[in-house]
PDB file of C-alpha atoms in Angstrom:
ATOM      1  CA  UNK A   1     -23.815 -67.471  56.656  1.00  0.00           C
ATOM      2  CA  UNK A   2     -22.077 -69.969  54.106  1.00  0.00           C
ATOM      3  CA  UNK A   3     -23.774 -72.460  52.345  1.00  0.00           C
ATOM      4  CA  UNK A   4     -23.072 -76.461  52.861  1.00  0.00           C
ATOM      5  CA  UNK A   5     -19.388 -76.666  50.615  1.00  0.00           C
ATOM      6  CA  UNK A   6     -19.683 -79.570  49.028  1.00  0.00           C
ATOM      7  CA  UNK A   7     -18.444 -80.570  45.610  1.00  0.00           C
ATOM      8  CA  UNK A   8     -21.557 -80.816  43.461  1.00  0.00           C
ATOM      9  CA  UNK A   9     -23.176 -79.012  39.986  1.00  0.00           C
ATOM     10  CA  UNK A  10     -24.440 -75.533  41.127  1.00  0.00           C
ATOM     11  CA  UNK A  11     -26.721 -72.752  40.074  1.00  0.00           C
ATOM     12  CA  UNK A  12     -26.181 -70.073  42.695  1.00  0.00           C
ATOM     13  CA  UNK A  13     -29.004 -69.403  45.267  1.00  0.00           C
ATOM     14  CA  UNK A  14     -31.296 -71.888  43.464  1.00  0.00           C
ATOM     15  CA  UNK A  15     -30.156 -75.605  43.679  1.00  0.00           C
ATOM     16  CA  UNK A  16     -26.646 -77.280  44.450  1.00  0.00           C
ATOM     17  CA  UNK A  17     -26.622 -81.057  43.592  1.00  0.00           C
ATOM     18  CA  UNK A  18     -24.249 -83.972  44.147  1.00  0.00           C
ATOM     19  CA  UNK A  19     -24.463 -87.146  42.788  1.00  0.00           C
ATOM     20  CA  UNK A  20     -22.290 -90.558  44.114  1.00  0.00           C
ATOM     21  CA  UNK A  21     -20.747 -88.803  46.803  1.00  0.00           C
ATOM     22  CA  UNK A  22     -18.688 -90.564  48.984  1.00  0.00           C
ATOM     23  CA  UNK A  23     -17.200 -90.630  52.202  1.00  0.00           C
ATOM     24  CA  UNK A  24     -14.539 -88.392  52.012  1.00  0.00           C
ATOM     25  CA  UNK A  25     -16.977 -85.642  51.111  1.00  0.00           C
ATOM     26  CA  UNK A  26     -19.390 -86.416  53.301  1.00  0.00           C
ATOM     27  CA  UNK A  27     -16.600 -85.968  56.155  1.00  0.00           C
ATOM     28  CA  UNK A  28     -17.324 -82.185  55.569  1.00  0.00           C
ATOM     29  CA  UNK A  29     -20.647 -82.943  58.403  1.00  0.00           C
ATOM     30  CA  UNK A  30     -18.322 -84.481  60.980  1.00  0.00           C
ATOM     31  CA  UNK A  31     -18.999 -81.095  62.877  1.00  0.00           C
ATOM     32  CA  UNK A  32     -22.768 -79.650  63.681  1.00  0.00           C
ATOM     33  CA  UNK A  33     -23.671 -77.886  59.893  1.00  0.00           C
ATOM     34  CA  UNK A  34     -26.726 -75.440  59.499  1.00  0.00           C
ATOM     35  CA  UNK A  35     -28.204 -75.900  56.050  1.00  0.00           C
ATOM     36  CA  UNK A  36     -29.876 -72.699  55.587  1.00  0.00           C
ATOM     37  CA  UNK A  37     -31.589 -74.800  52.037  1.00  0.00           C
ATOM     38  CA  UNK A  38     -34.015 -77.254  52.066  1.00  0.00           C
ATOM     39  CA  UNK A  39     -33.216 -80.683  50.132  1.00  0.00           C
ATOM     40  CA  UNK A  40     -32.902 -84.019  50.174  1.00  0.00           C
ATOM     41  CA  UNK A  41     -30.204 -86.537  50.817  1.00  0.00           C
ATOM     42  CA  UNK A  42     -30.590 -89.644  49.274  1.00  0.00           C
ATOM     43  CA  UNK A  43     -28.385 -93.049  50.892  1.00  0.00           C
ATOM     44  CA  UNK A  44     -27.121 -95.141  47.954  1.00  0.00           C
ATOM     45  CA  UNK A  45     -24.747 -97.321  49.681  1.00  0.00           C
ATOM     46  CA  UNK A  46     -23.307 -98.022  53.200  1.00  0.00           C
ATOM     47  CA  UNK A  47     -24.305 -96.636  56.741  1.00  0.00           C
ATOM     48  CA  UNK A  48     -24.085 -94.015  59.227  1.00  0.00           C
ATOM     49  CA  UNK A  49     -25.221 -92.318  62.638  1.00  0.00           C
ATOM     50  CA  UNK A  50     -26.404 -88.919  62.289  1.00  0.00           C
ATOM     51  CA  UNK A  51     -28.449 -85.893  64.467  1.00  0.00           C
ATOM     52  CA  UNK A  52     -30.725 -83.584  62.772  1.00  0.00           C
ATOM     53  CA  UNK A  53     -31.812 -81.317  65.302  1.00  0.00           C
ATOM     54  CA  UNK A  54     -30.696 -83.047  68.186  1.00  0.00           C
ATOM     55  CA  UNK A  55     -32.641 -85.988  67.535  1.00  0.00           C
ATOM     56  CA  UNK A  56     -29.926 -89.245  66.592  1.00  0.00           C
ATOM     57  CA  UNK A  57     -30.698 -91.552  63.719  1.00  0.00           C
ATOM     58  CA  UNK A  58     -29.701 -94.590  62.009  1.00  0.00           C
ATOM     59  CA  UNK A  59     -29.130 -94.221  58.351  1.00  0.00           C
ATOM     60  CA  UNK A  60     -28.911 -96.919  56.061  1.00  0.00           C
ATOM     61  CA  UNK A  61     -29.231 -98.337  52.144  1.00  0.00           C
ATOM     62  CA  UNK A  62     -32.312 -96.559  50.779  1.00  0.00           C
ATOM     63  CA  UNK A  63     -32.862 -94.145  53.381  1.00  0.00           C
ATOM     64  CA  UNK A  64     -34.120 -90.238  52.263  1.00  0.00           C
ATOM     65  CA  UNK A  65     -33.523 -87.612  54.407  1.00  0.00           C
ATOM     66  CA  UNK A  66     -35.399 -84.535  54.224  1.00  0.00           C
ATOM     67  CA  UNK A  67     -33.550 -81.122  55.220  1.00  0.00           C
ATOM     68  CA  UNK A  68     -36.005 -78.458  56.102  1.00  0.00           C
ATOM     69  CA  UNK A  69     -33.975 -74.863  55.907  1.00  0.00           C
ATOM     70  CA  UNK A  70     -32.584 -73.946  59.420  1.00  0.00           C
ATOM     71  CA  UNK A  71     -31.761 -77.964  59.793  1.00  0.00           C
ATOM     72  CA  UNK A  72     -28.681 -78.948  61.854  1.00  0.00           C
ATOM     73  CA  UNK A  73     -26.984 -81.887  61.339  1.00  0.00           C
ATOM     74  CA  UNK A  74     -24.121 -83.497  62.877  1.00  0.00           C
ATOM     75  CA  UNK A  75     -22.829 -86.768  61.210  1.00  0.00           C
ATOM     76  CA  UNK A  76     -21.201 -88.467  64.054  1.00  0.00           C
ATOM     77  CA  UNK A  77     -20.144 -91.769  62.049  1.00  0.00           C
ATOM     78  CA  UNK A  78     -20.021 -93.646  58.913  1.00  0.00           C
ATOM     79  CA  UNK A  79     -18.960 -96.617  56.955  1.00  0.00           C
ATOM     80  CA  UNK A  80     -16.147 -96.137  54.615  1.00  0.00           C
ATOM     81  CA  UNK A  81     -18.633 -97.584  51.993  1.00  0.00           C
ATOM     82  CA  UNK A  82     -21.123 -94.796  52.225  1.00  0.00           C
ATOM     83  CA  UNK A  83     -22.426 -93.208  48.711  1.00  0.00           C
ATOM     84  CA  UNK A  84     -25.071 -90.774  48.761  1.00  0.00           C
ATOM     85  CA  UNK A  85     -26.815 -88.110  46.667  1.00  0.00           C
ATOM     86  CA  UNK A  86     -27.777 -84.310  47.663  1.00  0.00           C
ATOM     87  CA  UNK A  87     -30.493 -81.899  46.126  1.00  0.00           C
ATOM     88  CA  UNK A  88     -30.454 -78.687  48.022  1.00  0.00           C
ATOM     89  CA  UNK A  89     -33.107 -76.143  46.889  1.00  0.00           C
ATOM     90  CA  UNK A  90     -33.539 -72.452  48.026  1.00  0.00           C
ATOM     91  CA  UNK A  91     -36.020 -71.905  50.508  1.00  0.00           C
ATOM     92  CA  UNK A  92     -37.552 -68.754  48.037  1.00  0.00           C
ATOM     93  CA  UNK A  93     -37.525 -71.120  45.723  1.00  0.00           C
ATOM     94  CA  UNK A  94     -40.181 -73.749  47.027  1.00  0.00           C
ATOM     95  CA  UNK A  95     -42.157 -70.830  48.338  1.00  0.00           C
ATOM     96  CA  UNK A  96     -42.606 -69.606  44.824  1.00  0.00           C
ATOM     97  CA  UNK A  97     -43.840 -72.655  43.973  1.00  0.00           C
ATOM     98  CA  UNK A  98     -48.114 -73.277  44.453  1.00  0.00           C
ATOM     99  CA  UNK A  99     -49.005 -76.419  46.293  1.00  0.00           C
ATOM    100  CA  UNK A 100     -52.336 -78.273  46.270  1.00  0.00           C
ATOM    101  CA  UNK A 101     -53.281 -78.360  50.470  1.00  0.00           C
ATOM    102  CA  UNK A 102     -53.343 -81.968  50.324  1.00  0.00           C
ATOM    103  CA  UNK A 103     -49.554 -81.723  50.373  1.00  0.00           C
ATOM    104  CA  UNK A 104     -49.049 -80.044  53.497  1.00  0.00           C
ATOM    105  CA  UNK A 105     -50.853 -82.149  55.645  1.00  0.00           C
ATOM    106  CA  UNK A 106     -47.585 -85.025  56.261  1.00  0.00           C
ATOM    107  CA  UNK A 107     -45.489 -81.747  57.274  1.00  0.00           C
ATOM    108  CA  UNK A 108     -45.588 -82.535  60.939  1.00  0.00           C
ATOM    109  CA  UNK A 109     -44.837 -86.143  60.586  1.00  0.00           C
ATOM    110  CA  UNK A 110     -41.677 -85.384  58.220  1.00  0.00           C
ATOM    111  CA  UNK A 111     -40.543 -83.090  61.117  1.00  0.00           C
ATOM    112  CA  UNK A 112     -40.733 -86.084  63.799  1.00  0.00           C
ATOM    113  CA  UNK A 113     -39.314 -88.267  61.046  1.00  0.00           C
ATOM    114  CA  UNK A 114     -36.743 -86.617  58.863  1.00  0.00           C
ATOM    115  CA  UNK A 115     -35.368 -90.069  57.335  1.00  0.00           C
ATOM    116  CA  UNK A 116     -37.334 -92.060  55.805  1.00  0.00           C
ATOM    117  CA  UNK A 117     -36.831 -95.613  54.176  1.00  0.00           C
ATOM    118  CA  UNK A 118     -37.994 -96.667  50.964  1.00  0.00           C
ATOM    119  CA  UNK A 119     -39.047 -99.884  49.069  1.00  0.00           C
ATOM    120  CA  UNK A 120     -36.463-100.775  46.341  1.00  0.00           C
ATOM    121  CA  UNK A 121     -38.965 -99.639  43.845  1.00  0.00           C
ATOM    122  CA  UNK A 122     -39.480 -96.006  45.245  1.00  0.00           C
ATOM    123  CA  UNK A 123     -35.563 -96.259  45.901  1.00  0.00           C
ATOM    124  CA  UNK A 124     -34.551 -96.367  42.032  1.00  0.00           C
ATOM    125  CA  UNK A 125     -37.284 -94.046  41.020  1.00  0.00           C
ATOM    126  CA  UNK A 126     -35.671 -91.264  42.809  1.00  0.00           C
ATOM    127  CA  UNK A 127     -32.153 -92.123  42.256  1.00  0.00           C
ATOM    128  CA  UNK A 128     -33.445 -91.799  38.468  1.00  0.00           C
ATOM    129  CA  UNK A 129     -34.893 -88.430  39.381  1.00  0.00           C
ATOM    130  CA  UNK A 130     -32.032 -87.200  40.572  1.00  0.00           C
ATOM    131  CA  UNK A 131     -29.743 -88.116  37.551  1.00  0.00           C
ATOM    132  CA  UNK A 132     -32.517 -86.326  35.660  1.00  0.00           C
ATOM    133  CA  UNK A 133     -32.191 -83.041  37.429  1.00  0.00           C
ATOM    134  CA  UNK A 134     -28.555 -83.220  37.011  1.00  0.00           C
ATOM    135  CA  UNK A 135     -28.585 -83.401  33.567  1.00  0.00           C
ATOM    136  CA  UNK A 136     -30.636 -80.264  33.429  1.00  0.00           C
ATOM    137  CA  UNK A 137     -28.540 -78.515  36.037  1.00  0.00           C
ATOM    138  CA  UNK A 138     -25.593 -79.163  33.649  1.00  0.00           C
ATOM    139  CA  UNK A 139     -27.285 -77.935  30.727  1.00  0.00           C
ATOM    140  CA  UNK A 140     -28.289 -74.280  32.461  1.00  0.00           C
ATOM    141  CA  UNK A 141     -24.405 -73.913  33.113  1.00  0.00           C
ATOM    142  CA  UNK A 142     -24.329 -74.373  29.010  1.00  0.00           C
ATOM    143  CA  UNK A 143     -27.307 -71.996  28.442  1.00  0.00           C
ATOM    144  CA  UNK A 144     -28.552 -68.361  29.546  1.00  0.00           C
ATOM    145  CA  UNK A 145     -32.152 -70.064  28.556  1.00  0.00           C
ATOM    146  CA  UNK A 146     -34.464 -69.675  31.103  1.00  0.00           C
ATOM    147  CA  UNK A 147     -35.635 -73.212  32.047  1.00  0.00           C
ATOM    148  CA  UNK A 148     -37.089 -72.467  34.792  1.00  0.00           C
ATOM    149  CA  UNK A 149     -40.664 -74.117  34.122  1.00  0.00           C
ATOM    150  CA  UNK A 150     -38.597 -77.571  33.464  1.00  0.00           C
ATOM    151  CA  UNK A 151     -37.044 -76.939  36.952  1.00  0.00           C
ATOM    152  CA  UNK A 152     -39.895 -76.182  38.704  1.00  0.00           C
ATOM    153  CA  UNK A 153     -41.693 -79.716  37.269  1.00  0.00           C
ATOM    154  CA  UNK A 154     -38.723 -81.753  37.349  1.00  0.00           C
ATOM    155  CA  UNK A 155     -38.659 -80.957  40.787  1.00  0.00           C
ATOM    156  CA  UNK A 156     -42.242 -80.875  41.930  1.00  0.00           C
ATOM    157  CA  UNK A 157     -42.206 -84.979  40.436  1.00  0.00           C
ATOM    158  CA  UNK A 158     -39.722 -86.002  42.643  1.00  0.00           C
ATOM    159  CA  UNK A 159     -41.429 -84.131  45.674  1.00  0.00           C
ATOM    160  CA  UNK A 160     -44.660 -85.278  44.803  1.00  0.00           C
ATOM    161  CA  UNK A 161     -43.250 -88.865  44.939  1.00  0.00           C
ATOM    162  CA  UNK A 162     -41.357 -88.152  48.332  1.00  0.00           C
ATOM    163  CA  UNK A 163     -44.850 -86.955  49.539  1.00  0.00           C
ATOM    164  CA  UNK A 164     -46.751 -90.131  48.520  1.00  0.00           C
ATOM    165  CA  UNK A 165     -44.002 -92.026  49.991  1.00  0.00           C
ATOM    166  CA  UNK A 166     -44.264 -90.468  53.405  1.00  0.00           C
ATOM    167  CA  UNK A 167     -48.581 -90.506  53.162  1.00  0.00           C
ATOM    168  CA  UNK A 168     -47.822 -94.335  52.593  1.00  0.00           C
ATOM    169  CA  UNK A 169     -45.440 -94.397  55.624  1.00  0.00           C
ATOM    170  CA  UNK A 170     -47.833 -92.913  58.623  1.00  0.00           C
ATOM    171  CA  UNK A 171     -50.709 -94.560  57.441  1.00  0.00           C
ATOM    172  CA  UNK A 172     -48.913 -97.514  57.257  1.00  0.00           C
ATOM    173  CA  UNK A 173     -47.310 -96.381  60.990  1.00  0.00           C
ATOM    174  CA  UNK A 174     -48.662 -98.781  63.789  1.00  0.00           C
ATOM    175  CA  UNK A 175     -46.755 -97.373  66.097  1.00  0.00           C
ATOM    176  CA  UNK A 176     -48.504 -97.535  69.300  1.00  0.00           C
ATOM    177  CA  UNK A 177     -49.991 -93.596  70.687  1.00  0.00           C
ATOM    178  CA  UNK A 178     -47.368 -91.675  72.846  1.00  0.00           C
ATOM    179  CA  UNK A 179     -47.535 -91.780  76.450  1.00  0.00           C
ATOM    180  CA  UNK A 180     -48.102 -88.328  78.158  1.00  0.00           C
ATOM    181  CA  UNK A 181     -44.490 -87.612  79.158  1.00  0.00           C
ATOM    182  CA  UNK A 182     -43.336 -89.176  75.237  1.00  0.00           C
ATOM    183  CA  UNK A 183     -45.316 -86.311  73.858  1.00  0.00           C
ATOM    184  CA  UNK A 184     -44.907 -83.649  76.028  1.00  0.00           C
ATOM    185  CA  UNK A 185     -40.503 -83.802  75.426  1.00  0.00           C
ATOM    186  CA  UNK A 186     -41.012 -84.191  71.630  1.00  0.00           C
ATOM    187  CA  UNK A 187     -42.988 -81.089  71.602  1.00  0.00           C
ATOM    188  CA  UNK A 188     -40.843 -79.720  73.632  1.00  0.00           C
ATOM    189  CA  UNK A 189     -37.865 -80.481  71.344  1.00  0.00           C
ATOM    190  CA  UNK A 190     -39.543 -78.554  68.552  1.00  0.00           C
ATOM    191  CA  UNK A 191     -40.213 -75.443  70.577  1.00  0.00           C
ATOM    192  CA  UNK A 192     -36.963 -75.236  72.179  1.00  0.00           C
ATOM    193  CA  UNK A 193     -35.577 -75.743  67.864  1.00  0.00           C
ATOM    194  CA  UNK A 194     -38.005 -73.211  67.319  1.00  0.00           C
ATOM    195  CA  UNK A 195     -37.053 -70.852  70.358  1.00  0.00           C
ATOM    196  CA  UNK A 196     -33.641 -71.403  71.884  1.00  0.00           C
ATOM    197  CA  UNK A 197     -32.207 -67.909  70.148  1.00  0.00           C
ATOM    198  CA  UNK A 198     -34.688 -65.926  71.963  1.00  0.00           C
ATOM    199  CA  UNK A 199     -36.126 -68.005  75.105  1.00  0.00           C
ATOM    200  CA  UNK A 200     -34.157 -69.641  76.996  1.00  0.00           C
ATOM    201  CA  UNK A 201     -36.766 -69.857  80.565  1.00  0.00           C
ATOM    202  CA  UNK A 202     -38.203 -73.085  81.473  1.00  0.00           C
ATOM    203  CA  UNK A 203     -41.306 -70.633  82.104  1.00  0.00           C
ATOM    204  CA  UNK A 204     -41.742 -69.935  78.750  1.00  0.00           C
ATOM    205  CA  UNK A 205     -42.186 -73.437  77.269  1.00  0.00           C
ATOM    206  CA  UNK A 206     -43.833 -75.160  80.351  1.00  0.00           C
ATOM    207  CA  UNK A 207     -46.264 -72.084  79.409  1.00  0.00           C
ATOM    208  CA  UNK A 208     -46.481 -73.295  75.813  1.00  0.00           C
ATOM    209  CA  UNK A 209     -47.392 -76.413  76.665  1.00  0.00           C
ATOM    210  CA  UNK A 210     -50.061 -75.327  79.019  1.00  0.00           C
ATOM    211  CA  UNK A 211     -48.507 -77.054  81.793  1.00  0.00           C
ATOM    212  CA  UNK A 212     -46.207 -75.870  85.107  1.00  0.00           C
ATOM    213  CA  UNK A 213     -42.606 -75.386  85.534  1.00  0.00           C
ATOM    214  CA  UNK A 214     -42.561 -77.953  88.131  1.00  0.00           C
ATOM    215  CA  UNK A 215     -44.566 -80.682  85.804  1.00  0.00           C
ATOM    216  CA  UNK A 216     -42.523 -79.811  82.903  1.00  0.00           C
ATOM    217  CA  UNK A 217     -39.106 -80.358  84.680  1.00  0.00           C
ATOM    218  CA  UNK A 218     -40.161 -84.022  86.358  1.00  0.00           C
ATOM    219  CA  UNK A 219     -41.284 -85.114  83.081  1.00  0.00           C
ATOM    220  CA  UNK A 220     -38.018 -83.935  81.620  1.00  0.00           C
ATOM    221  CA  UNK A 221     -35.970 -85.686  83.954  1.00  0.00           C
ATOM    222  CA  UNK A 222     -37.913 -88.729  84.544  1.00  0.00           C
ATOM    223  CA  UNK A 223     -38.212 -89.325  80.348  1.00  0.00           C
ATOM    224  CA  UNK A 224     -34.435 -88.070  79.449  1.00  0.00           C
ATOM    225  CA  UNK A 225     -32.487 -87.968  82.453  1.00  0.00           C
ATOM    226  CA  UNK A 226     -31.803 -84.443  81.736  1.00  0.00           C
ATOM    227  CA  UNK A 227     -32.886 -80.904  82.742  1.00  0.00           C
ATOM    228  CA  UNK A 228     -34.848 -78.793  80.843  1.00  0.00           C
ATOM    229  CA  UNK A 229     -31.963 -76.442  80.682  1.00  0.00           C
ATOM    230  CA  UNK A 230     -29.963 -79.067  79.745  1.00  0.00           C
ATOM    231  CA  UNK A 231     -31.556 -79.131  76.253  1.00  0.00           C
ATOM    232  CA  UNK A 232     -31.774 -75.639  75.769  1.00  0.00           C
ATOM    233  CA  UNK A 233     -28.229 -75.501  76.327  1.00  0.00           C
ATOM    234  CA  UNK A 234     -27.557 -78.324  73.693  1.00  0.00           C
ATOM    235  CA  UNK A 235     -29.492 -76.480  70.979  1.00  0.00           C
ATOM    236  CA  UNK A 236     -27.871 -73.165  71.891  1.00  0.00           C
ATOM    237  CA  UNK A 237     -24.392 -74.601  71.548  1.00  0.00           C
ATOM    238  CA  UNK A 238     -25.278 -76.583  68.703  1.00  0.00           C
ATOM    239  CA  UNK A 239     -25.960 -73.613  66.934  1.00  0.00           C
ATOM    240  CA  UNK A 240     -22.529 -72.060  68.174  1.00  0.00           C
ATOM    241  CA  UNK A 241     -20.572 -75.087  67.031  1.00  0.00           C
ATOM    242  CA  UNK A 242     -21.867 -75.181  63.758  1.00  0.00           C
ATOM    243  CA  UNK A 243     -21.713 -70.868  63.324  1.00  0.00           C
ATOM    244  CA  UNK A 244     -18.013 -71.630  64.490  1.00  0.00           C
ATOM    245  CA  UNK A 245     -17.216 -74.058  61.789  1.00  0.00           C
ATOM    246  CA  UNK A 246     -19.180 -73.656  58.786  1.00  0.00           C
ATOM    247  CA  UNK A 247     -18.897 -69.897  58.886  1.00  0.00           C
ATOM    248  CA  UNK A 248     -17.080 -66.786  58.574  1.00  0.00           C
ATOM    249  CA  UNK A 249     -18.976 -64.948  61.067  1.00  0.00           C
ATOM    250  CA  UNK A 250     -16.821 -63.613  63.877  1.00  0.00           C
ATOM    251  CA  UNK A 251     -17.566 -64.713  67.526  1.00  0.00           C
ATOM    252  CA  UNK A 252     -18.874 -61.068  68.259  1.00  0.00           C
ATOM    253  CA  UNK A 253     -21.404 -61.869  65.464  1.00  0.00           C
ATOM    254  CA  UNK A 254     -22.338 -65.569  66.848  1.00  0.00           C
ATOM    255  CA  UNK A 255     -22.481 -64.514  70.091  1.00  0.00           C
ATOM    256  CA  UNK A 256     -24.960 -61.618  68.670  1.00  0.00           C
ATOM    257  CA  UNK A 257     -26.992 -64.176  66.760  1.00  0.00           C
ATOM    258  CA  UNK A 258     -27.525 -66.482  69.886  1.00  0.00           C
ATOM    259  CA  UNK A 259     -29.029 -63.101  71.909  1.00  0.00           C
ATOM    260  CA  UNK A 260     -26.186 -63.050  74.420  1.00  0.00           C
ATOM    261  CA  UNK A 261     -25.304 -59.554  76.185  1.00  0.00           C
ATOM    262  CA  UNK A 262     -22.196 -60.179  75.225  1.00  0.00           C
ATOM    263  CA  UNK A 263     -19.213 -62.119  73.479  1.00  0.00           C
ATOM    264  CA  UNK A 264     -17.460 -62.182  76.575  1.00  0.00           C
ATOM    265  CA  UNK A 265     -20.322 -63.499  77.959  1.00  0.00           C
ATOM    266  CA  UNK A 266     -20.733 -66.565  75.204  1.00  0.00           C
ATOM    267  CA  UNK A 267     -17.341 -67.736  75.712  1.00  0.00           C
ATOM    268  CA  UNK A 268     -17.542 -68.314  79.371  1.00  0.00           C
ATOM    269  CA  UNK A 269     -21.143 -70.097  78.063  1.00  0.00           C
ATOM    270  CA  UNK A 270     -19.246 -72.060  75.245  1.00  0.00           C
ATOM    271  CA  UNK A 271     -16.356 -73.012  77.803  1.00  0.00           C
ATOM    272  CA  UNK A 272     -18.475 -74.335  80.571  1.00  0.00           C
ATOM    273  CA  UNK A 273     -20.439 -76.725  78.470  1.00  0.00           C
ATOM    274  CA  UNK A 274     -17.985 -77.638  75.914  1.00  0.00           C
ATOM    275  CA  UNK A 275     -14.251 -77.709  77.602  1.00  0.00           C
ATOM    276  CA  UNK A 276     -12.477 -75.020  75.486  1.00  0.00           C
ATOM    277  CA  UNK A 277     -13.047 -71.578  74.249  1.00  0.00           C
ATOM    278  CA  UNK A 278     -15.282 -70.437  70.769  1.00  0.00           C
ATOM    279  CA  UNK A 279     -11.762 -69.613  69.425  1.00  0.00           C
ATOM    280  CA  UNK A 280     -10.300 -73.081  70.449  1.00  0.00           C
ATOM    281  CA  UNK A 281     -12.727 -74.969  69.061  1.00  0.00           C
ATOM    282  CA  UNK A 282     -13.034 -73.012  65.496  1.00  0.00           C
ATOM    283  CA  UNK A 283      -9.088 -73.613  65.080  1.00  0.00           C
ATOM    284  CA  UNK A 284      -9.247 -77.446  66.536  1.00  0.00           C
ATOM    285  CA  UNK A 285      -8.511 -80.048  63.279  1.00  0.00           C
ATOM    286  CA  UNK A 286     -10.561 -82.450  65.189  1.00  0.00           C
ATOM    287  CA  UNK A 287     -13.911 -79.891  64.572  1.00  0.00           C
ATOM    288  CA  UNK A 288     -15.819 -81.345  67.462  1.00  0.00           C
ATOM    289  CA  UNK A 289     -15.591 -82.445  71.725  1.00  0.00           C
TER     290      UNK A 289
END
């Protein structure tokens, strides 16, 4: 699969990072885009309505949004204003990289909240962290010196301070508990992110969640309005519509990847939900129904 094309300073399979970019490029997410690198997405200026992982957001002035690898996001609108700036890092990357435990323990939270919005203060601090690791990003295209070490602490700083910045955020978080149902959809939102290539029964998450079918679909419906195979479906062809656009891979290979028996078989799937065919949609210059 191709990585996220957007015009930026890049070291191949490592990091890719833009700085000030605007609308035009960030027009390249107007269709659902799998980011197969982590990073971070910094909002500098303007607004805009996004989905990362089916889940819609509100992004605004000082927002950071973290991209955990496998992410798919779907920018549905944005200001003409907008400025932004993008770190992407290589998954092997951060797992080369030793952690104190202490860090891991916000991981859930950043999952349920991906975008996060920071005090002015926190705001410039990581602006200036990412001019820094441009500047040493453009010096490695200069140099065959391995700088590696400055890399790895340039960048550990500015996750360190994203880190503290979420810790502040949920202990900070009064948000009242969940009710039942509330909980029970947004962990079943993860699993179905986590499952929809392979499992695609209602058994098999009401199971997860230690509860019945029948339970599991009336909370579904009463909560969202919706099915349960409703939002299997959308993460399924979410997948599809970003494999269609922001790859090569053929629709005998996407159909593959998404566990269908066969491609004939996705395209009367891909139809049925979404209006046209796989082929259809790739070639449409609108990039999304």
């Amino acid at each position: 699969m191709k990585k996220v094309k957007i015009p930026s300073v890049e070291i191949p399979d490592k990091f890719s990072i833009g700085l000030d970019l605007s609308g035009e490029r960030f027009r390249s997410l107007m269709y659902p885009h799998r980011f197969d690198m982590g990073g971070l997405m910094f909002i500098k200026k303007g607004e805009a309505k996004l989905s990362i992982n089916l889940l819609d957001f509100d992004i605004k002035c000082n927002d950071i949004i973290t991209i955990l690898p496998g992410s798919i996001i779907h920018l549905k609108q944005y200001s003409e204003d907008v400025k932004l700036n993008l770190i992407l890092v290589a998954p092997d990357f951060i797992k080369n990289i030793i952690l104190p435990q202490h860090v891991f323990s916000p991981f859930k939270f950043i999952q349920l909240n991906p975008v996060l919005n920071l005090e002015e203060n926190d705001a410039t601090l990581m602006f200036d962290f990412c001019s820094v690791f441009f500047q040493i990003l453009k010096r490695l295209e200069r140099t065959e010196k391995d700088s590696s070490t400055v890399l790895k602490n340039t960048f550990m700083s500015l996750f360190y301070t994203l880190i503290a910045a979420y810790e502040q955020k949920s202990g900070k978080s009064k948000t009242p508990a969940l009710k039942r149902s509330d909980e029970i959809v947004r962990e079943l939102r993860m699993l179905i992110f986590k499952y929809y290539r392979n499992e695609r029964s209602l058994s098999f998450y009401a199971e997860k969640l230690f509860i019945t079918p029948k339970y599991l679909s009336e909370v579904v419906r009463h909560a969202t309005g919706k099915k349960v195979m409703e939002l299997i479906a959308g993460a399924v062809l979410l997948d599809a519509k970003a494999q269609l656009k922001s790859t090569t891979q053929t629709i005998q290979q996407i159909s593959d990847s998404l566990n269908f028996p066969n491609s004939s078989f996705f395209g009367k799937y891909f139809k049925k939900h979404i209006g046209v065919s796989p082929k259809v949609y790739r070639e449409s210059k609108q990039g999304y129904y």
